[in-house]
Structure formats: structure tokens, C-alpha cells
Coordinates of C-alpha atoms and ligand atoms in Angstrom, one line a residue:
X1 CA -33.4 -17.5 17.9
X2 CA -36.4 -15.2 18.1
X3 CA -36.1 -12.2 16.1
X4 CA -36.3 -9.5 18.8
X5 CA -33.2 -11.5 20.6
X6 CA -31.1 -11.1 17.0
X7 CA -31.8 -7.2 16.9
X8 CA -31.0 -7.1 20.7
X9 CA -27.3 -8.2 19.6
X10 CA -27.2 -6.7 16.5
X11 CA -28.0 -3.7 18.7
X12 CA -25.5 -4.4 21.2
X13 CA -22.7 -4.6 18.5
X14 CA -23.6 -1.4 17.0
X15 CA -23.6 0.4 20.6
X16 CA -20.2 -1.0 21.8
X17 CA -18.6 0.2 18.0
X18 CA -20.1 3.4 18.7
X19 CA -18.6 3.5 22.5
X20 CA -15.3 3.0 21.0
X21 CA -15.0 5.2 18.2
X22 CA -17.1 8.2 19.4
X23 CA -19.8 6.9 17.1
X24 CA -18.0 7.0 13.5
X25 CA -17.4 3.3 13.1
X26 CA -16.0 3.3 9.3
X27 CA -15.2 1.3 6.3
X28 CA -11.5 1.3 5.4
X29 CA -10.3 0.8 1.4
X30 CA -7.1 -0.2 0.7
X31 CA -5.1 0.1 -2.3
X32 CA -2.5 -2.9 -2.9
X33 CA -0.5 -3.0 -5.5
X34 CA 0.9 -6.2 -7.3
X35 CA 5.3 -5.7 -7.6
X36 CA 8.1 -7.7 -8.3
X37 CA 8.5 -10.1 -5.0
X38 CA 11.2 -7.9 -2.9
X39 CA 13.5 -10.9 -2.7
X40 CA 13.6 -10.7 -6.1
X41 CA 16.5 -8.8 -8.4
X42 CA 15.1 -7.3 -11.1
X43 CA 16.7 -8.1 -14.5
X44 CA 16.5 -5.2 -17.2
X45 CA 15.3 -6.3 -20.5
X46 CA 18.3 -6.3 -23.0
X47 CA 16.6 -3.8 -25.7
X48 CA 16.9 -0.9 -22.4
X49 CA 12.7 -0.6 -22.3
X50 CA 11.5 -2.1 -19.2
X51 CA 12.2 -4.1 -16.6
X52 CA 12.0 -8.5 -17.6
X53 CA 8.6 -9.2 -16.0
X54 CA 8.9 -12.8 -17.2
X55 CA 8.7 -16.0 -14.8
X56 CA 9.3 -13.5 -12.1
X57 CA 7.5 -13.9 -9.0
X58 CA 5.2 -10.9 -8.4
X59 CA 3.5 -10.3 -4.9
X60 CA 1.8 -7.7 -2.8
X61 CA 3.7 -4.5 -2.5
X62 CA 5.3 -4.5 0.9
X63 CA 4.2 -1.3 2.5
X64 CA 0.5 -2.5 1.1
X65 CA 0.6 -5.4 3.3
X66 CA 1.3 -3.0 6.0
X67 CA -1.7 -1.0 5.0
X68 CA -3.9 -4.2 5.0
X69 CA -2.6 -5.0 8.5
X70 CA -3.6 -1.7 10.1
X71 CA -6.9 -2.1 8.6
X72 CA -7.3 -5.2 10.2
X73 CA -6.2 -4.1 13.2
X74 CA -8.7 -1.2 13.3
X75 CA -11.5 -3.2 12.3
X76 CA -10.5 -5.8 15.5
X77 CA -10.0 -2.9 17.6
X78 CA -14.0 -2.6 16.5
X79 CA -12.8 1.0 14.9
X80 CA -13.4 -0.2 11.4
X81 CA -16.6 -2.4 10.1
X82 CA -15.4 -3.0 7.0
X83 CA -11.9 -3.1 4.6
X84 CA -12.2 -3.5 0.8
X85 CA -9.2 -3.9 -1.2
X86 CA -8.4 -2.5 -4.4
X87 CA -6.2 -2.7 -7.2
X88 CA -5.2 -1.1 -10.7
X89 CA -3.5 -3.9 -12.7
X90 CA -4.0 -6.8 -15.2
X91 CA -6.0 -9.8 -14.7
X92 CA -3.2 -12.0 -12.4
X93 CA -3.9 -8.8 -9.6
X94 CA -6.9 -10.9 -8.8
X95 CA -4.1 -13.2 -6.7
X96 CA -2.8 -9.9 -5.1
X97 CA -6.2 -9.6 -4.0
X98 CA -7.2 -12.7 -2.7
X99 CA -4.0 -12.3 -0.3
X100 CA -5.2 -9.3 1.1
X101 CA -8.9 -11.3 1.3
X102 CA -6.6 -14.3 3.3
X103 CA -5.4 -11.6 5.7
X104 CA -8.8 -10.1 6.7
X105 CA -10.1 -7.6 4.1
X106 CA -14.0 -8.3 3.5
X107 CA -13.7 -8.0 -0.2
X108 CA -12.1 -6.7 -3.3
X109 CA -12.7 -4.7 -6.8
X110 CA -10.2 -4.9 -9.5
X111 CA -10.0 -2.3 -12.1
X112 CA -8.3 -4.2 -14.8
X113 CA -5.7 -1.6 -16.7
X114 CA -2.1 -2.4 -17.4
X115 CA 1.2 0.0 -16.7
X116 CA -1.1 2.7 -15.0
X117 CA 0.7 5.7 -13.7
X118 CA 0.2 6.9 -10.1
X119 CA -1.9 9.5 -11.2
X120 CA -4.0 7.9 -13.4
X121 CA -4.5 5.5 -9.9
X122 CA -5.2 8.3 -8.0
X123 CA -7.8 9.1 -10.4
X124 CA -9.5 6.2 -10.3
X125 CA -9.1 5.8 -6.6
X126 CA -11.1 9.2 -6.0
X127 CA -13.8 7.9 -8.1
X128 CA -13.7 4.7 -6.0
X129 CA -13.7 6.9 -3.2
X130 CA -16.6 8.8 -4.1
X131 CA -18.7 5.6 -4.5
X132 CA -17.6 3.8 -1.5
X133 CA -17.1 6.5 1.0
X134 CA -14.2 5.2 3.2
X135 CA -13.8 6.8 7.1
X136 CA -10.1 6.3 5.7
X137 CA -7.9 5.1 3.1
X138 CA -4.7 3.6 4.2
X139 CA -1.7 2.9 1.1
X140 CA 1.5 1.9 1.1
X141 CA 4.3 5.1 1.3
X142 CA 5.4 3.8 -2.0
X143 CA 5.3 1.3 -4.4
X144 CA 8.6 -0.9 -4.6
X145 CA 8.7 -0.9 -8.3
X146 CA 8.2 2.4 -9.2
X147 CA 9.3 4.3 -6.0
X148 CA 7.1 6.9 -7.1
X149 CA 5.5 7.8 -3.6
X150 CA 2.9 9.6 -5.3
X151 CA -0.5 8.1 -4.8
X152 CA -1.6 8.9 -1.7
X153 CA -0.8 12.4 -2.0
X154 CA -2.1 12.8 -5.4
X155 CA -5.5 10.8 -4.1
X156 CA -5.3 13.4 -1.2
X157 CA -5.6 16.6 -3.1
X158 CA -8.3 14.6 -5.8
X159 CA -10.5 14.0 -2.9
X160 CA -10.0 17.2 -0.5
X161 CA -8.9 14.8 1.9
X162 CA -6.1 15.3 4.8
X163 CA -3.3 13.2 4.1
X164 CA -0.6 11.9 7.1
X165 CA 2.0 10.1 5.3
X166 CA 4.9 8.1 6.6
X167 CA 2.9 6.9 9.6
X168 CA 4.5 4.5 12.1
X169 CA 1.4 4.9 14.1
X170 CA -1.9 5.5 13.6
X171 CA -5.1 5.8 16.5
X172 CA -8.2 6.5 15.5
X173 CA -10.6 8.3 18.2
X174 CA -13.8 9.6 17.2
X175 CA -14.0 11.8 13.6
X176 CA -10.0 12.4 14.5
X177 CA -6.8 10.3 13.4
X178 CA -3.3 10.8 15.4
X179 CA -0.7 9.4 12.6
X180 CA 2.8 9.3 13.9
X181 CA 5.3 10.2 10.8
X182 CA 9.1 9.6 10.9
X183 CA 10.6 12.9 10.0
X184 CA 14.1 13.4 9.8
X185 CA 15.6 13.5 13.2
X186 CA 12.3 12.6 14.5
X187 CA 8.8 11.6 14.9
X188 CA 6.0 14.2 14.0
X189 CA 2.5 13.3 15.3
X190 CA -0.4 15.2 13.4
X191 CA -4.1 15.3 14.2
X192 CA -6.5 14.4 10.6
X193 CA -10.0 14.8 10.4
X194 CA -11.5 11.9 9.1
X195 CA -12.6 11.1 6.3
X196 CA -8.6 11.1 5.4
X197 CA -5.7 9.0 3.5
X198 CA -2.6 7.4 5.7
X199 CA 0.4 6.2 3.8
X200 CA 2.3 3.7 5.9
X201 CA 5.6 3.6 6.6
X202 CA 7.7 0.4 7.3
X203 CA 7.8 0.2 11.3
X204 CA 4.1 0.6 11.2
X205 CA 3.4 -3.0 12.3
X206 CA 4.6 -6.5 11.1
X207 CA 1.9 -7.7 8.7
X208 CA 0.4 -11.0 9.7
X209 CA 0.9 -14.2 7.4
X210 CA -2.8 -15.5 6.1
X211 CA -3.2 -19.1 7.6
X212 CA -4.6 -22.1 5.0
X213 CA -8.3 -21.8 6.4
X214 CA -8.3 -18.1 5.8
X215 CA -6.8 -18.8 2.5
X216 CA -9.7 -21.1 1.4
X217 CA -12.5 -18.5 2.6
X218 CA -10.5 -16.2 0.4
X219 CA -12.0 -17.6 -2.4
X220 CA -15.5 -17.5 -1.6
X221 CA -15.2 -13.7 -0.5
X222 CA -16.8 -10.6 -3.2
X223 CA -14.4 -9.2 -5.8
X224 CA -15.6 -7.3 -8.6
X225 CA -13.9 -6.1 -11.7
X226 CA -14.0 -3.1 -13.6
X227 CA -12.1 -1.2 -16.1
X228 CA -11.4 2.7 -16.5
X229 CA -14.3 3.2 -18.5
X230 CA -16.6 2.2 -15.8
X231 CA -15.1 5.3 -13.7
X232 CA -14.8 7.4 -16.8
X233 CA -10.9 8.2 -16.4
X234 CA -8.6 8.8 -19.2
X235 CA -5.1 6.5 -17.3
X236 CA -3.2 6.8 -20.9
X237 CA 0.4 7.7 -19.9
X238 CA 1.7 10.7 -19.4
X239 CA 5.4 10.1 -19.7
X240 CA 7.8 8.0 -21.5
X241 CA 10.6 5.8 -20.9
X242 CA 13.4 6.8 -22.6
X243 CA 15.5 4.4 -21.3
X244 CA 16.1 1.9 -18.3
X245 CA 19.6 0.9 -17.4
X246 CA 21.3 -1.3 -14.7
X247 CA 23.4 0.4 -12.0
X248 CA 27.0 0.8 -12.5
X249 CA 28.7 -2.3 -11.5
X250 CA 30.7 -1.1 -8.2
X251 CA 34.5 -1.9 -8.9
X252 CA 36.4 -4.3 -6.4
X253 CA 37.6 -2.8 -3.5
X254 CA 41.6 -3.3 -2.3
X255 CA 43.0 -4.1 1.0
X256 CA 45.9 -2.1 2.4
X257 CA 48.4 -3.2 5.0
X258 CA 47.9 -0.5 7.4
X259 CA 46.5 2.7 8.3
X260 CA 49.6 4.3 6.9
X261 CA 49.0 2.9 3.5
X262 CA 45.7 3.3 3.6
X263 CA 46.2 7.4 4.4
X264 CA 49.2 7.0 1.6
X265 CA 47.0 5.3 -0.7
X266 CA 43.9 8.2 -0.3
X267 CA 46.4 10.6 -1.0
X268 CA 47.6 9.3 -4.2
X269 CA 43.3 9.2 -5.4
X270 CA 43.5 12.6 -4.4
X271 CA 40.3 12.3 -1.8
X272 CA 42.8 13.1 1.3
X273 CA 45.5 16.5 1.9
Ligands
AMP1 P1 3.4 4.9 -5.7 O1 2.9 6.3 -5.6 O2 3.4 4.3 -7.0 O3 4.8 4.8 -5.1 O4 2.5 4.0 -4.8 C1 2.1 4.4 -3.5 C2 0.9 3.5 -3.0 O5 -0.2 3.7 -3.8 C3 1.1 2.0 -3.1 O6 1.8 1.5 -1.9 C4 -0.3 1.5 -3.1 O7 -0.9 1.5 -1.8 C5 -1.0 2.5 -4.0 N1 -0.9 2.1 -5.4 C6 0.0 2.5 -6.4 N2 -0.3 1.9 -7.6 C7 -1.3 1.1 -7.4 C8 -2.1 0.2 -8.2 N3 -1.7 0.0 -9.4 N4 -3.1 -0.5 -7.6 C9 -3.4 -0.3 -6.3 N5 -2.8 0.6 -5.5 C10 -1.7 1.2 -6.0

């Protein structure tokens, strides 16, 4: 092809992603995080310290996956030209990565740290954020191990960045984002300037499964690794563990005859007049 005809398209592309976003086509990064498989039940290590993280299948926080989708999505939509994926965690993240590659993100940098606290992530996301300057960031509400919900918001106030949280819907036109939060009672819609953080919520969309030819090009697709040091942030942890227990095991319930016994029966646990 001659080159004049190539920048003609290349041209073409650029107008219609301008047409549809008002001109601020954008690069989305999103933070996944790698968890204990939600199917999984976690066992507590006997000496009370931690959960048992061995031979236990780990995979990409759920409400990441989320995050990952509605990047795609965006970028489909032509509102997005380019998702990169991140993630704070040891060496076997690079698998957590490489799923969020399958699904559609362009490509991936791992910092490698171990047992990082959410706002020792949020550090290192800001720094992240400073380098790669993202139209938005979208994470998870919360991760499922530590149900901190902490991140975003902490990555929020790092940056100076507005923050919608909880979205079930998010639409991007022009420098603005509409995010849709569920609220209690309700759903709240508020108007962000971009650039700005979502966190998603679960009814956000139904993350897509990565098909075996997507998994393959997976491999071949950019992920770099780093470590705190190359972002100059101090992640040691600011609070301990003092101890991690297994809920109370819920006694066995009993079966009454009839609603008479079962009013008779209240009254004698005194939890009825
Ligand atoms: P949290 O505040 O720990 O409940 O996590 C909220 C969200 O922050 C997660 O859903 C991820 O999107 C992101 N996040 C938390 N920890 C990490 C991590 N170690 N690596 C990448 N993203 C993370």
C-alpha cells in the first residue's frame, strides 16, 4: 500500500475516535489484583498468622475482571486506545496478568513486592499514574481477600483525581464520565472530569471468558517488571496482624412442631414477650 493511502486510514481512525469521544480518546490502566479463587474456602493457618496460601488456587480478583471488561468495552466502543494492566505482587502475578492480556488489555507491568498494603498500592499506582497518564483508572470496589476497599480512594486523593466508586455503569462522553453508584435505597449517577478513578461494582457487566487464540497472543504481548525502588516508594507495612481466627462455627439449628412451639420455644430463649 502506498504510504499516503496508510496515513489516509491512520487518519480516518483518529478522526472517527475523536467523533466519538469529543476528541479525548484515552488510555485506560487497570489494577488487578491476584486472590484466593472465590470458589475457594480459605483455610487459617494453625499457628493464627495468616491465611494457608498453599496449593490453593489463586486467580484474578473478581471485581478486577470487571474492571478489565469495562476497559475493553470502552476501548471497542473506540472511547479508549489503549488498557495496560497492572499488578503489586510476587512473581506468579505475571499469570494474573496474562489473563487480563487474554481478555483484551494491550499490555502489563508488574511491580514485584509481596503482602503490600492498599496504601502502599496506591502509592505506587500514583507514581504509575504519573508516568503513564491514564484518561481513567478503573479497579475493582474491593479486593476479595482483604476487603479493604481502600485503593481507589486512597489512589484518588494521591493523584487529585475524582473518584466514582461503586459504579454499575459507567459512559464516557468527551473530558466527562457519568458513573452510576448503587447507594443504599438507590442508584446515584455523578458527573467526573476526566482524568479520574472508577471502582466497579458487581452488576457492572459480566466479564468475558478469554478464548484459547487470545490466550496464546497473551504470551507474545509487553509486560514489564519493576520493583518499589524503581518508583521510589517506601510499601513496608504499616500494621500488624495480631491474630487471624475462623468464624464461630454456627450451632445446629432445631425443628419445632408448630407455630405454637416455636413462639413457646422463643419465649423460653428469652428473644420473645
Ligand atoms: P482493596 O482496597 O485492597 O480492597 O482493593 C481495591 C482494588 O484495588 C482491587 O480491586 C484492585 O483493583 C486494586 N488493588 C488492590 N491491591 C492490588 C494489588 N496488589 N495489585 C493491583 N491492584 C490492586
Amino acid at each position: 500500500m502506498p504510504s499516503t493511502a496508510l496515513l489516509c486510514s491512520a487518519a480516518n481512525i483518529d478522526v472517527n475516535v475523536k467523533r466519538f469521544t469529543g476528541g479525548t480518546a484515552m488510555k485506560i490502566l487497570v489494577p488487578v489484583k491476584r486472590v484466593i479463587d472465590y470458589n475457594v474456602k480459605p483455610r487459617v493457618k494453625p499457628d493464627g498468622t495468616g491465611v494457608d496460601l498453599a496449593n490453593v488456587k489463586m486467580s484474578m480478583n473478581p471485581f478486577d475482571e470487571i474492571a478489565v471488561e469495562e476497559a475493553i468495552r470502552l476501548k471497542e466502543k473506540g472511547v479508549a486506545t489503549e488498557i495496560v494492566a497492572v499488578s503489586v505482587g510476587p512473581d506468579k502475578a505475571q499469570e494474573t496478568l496474562r489473563t487480563a492480556l487474554a481478555m483484551g488489555a494491550d499490555r502489563a507491568i508488574l511491580v514485584v513486592a509481596e503482602d503490600v498494603e492498599p496504601l502502599g498500592v496506591a502509592k505506587l499506582l500514583a507514581k504509575i499514574v504519573e508516568e503513564e497518564a491514564p484518561g481513567l483508572v478503573i479497579l475493582g470496589k474491593q479486593a476479595i481477600d482483604d476487603d479493604s476497599n481502600q485503593t481507589g480512594q486512597m489512589l484518588a486523593a494521591l493523584t487529585g483525581r475524582p473518584q466514582g466508586t461503586f459504579a454499575s455503569k459507567v459512559e464516557v462522553s468527551g473530558d466527562s464520565v457519568n458513573v452510576t453508584r448503587e447507594v443504599d435505597g438507590g442508584l446515584e449517577t455523578v458527573s467526573l472530569k476526566t482524568p479520574a478513578i472508577v471502582t466497579t461494582d458487581l452488576r457492572l457487566n459480566e466479564p468475558r471468558y478469554a478464548s484459547l487464540p487470545n490466550i496464546m497472543k497473551a504470551k507474545s504481548k509487553p509486560l514489564a517488571q519493576k520493583t518499589p525502588a524503581d518508583y521510589g516508594v517506601d510499601v513496608s507495612p504499616r500494621l500488624k496482624t495480631l491474630k487471624v481466627s475462623e468464624p464461630p462455627v454456627r450451632s445446629a439449628g432445631i425443628k419445632v412442631a408448630d407455630v405454637d412451639a416455636l413462639v413457646a420455644k422463643l419465649k423460653e430463649m428469652g428473644v420473645a414477650a
